[in-house]
mmCIF file of C-alpha atoms in Angstrom:
data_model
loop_
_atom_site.group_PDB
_atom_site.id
_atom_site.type_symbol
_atom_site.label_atom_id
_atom_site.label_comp_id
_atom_site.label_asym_id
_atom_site.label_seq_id
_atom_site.Cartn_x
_atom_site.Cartn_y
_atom_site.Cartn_z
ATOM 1 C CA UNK C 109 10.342 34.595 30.304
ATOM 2 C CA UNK C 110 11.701 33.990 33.608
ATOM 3 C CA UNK C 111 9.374 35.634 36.609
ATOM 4 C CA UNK C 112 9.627 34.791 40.377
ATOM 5 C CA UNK C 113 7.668 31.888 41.916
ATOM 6 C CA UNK C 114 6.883 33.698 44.725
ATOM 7 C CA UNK C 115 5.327 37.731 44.819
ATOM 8 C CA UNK C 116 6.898 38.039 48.488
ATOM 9 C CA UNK C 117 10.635 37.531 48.722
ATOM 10 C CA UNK C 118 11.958 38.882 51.721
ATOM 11 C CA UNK C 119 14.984 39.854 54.422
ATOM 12 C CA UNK C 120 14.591 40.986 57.868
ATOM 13 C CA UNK C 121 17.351 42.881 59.711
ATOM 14 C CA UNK C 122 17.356 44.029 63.432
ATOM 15 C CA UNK C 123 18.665 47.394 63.886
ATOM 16 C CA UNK C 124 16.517 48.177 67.419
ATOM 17 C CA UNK C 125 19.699 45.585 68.706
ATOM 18 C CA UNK C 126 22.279 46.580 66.199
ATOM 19 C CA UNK C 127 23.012 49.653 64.630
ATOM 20 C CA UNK C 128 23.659 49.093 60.798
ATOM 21 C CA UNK C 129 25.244 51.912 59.049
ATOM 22 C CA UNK C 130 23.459 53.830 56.275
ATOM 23 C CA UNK C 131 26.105 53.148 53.502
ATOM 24 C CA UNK C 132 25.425 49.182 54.685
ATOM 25 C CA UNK C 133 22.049 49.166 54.306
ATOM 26 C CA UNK C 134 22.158 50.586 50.483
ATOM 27 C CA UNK C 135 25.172 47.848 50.179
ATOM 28 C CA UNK C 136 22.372 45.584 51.450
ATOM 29 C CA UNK C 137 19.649 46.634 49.084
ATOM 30 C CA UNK C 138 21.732 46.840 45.938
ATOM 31 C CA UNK C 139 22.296 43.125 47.057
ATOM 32 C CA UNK C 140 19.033 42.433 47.715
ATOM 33 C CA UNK C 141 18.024 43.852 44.254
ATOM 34 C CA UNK C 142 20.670 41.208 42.384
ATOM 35 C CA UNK C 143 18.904 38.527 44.485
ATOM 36 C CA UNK C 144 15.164 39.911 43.045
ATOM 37 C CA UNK C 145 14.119 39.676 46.696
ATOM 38 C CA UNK C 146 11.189 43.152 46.898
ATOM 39 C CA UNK C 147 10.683 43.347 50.635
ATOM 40 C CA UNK C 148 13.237 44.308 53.812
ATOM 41 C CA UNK C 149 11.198 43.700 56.548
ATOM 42 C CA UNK C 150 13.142 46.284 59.422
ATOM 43 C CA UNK C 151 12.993 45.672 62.609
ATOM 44 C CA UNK C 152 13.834 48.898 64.052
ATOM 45 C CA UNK C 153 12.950 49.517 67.384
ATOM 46 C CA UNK C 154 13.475 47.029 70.563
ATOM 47 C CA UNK C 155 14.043 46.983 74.440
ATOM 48 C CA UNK C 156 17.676 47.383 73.858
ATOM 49 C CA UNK C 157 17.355 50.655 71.948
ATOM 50 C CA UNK C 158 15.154 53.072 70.043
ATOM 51 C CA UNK C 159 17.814 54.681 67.083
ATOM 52 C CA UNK C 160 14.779 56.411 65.239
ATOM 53 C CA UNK C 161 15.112 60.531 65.507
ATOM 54 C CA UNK C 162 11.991 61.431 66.438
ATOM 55 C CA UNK C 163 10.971 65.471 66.183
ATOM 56 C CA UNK C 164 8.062 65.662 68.195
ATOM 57 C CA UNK C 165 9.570 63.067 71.161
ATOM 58 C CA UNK C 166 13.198 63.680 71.060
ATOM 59 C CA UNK C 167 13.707 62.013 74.314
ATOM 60 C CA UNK C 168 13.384 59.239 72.195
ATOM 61 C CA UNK C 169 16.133 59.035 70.266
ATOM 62 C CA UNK C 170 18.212 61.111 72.609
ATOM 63 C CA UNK C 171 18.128 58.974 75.513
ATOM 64 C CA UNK C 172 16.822 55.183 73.990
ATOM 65 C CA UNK C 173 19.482 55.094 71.110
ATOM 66 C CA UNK C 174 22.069 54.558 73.669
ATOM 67 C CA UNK C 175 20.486 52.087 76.425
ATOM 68 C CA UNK C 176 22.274 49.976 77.292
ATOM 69 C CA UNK C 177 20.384 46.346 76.982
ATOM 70 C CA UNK C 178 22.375 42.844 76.871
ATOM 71 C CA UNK C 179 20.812 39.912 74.799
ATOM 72 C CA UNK C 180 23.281 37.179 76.030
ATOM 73 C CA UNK C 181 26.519 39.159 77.319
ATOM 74 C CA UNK C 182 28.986 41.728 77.184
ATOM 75 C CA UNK C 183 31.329 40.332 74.688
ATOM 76 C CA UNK C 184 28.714 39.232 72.281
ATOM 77 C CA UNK C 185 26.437 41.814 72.479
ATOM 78 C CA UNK C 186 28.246 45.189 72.427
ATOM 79 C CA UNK C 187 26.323 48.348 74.151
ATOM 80 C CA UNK C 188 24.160 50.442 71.645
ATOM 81 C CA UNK C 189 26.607 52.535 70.119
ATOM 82 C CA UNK C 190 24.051 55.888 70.511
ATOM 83 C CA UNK C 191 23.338 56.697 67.112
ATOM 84 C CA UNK C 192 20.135 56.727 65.223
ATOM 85 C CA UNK C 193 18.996 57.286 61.817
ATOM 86 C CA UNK C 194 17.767 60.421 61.095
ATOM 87 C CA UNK C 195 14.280 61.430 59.394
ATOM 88 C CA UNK C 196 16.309 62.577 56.186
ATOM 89 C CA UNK C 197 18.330 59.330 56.335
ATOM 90 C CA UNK C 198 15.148 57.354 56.608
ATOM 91 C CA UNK C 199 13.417 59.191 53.976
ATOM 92 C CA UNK C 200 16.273 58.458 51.426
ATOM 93 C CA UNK C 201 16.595 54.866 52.207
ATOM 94 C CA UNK C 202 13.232 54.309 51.470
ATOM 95 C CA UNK C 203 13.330 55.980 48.438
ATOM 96 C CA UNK C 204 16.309 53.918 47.500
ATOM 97 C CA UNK C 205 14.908 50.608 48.340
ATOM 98 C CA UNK C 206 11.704 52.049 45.823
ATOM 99 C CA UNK C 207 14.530 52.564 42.924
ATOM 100 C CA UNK C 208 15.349 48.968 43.452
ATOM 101 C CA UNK C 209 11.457 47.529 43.265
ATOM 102 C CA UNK C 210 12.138 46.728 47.281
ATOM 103 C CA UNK C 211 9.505 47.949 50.043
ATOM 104 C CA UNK C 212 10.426 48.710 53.587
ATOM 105 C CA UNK C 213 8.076 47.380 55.984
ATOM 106 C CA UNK C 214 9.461 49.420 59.722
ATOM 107 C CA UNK C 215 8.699 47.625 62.663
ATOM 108 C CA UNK C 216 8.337 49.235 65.997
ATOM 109 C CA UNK C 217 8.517 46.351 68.546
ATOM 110 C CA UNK C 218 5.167 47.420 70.835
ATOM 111 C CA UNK C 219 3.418 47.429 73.213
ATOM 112 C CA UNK C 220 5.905 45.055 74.513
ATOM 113 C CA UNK C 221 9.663 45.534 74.137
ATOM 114 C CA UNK C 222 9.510 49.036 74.815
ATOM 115 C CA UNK C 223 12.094 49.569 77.301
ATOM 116 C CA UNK C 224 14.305 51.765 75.178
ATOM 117 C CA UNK C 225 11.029 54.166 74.834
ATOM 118 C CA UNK C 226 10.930 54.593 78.804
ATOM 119 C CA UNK C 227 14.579 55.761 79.361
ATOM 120 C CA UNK C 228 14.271 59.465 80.365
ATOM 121 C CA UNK C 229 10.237 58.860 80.228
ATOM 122 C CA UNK C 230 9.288 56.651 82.468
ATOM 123 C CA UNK C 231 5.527 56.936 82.755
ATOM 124 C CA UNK C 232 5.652 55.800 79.670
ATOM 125 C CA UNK C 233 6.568 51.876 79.943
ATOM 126 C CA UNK C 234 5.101 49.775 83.101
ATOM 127 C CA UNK C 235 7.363 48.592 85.499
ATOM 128 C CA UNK C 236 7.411 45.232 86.473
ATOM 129 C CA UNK C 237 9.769 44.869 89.786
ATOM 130 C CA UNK C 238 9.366 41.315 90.373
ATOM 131 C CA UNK C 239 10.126 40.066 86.644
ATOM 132 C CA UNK C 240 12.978 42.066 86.815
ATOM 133 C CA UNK C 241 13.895 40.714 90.003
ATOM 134 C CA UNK C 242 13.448 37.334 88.538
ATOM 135 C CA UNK C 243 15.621 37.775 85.270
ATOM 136 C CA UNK C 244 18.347 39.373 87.266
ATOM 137 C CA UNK C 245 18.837 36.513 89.463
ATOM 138 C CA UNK C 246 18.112 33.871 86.580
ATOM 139 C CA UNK C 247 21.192 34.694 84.034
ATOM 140 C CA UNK C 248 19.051 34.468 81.289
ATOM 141 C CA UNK C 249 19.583 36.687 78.537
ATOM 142 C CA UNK C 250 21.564 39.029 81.000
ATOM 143 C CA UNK C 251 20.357 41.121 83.503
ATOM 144 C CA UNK C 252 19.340 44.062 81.887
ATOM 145 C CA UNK C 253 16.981 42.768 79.273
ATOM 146 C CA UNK C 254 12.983 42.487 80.364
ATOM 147 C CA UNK C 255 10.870 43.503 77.534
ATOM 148 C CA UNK C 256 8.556 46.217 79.567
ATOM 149 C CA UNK C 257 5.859 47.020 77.985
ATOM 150 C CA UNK C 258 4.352 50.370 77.289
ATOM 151 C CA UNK C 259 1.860 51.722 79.880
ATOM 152 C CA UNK C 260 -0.868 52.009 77.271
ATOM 153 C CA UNK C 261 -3.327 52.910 80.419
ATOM 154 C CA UNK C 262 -1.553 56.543 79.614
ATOM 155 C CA UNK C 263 -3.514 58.466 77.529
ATOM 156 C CA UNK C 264 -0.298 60.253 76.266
ATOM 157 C CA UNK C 265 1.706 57.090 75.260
ATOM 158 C CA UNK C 266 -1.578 56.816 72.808
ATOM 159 C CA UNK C 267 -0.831 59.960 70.991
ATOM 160 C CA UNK C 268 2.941 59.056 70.587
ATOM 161 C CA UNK C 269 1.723 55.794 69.206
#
């Protein structure tokens, strides 16, 4: 009988930087099911944007799906495009990573890397004026990219979390 060595073979993918399609994920975990691998490790949320609808916070999705955050630079690293995947969507890509024998494990990058959570809410990140400053003038990583952290010293930023 053949059986994997390992119980934990995994992928990770970064959608909180790049917005992956829903019909390209399922592509992804039909391939991931050929390969036997049985976790997708998704890395959802980041500074650049937040593309998870959110019912109770729409702000959210409305306004972080769409910031506009630079890893290196404008050629490489396209704007987010706005979109976001919605609660249904999210429900029935977990459910078809479960018909495959793969587990999601979401990953909301916090408490730091939370700029995209701020956009339209900004009590709810700290700012940090002289790091920003800094990376402006430095040209690393492009000027709009500072991985604020959320204010976690406000009480409502600890029921949203």
């Amino acid at each position: 009988t053949e059986s994997p060595t390992m119980a934990v073979r995994g992928l990770l993918i970064d959608t909180g930087r790049t917005f992956l399609s829903p019909k390209f994920l399922e592509e992804l975990l039909n391939a991931m099911a050929l390969l036997r691998l049985n976790y997708l490790h998704w890395h959802l949320t980041d500074d650049q944007s937040f593309p998870i609808e959110s019912l109770q916070h729409p702000s959210l999705h409305q306004n972080g799906s769409g910031w506009l955050g630079y890893i290196h630079n404008k050629e490489r690293c396209p704007q987010p495009s706005g979109q976001f995947y919605t609660q249904d969507t999210l429900r029935h890509l977990v459910g078809y990573a479960g018909r495959h024998g793969i587990r999601i494990i979401p990953e909301l990058d916090m408490p730091g890397h939370a700029r995209s959570w701020g956009v339209g809410n900004e009590s709810w990140i700290l700012p940090c004026p002289r790091w920003h400053a800094k990376r402006k003038n430095s040209g690393v990583k492009g000027e709009y990219v500072v991985n604020l952290p959320l204010n976690i010293g406000n009480k409502y930023v600890w029921k949203i979390v």
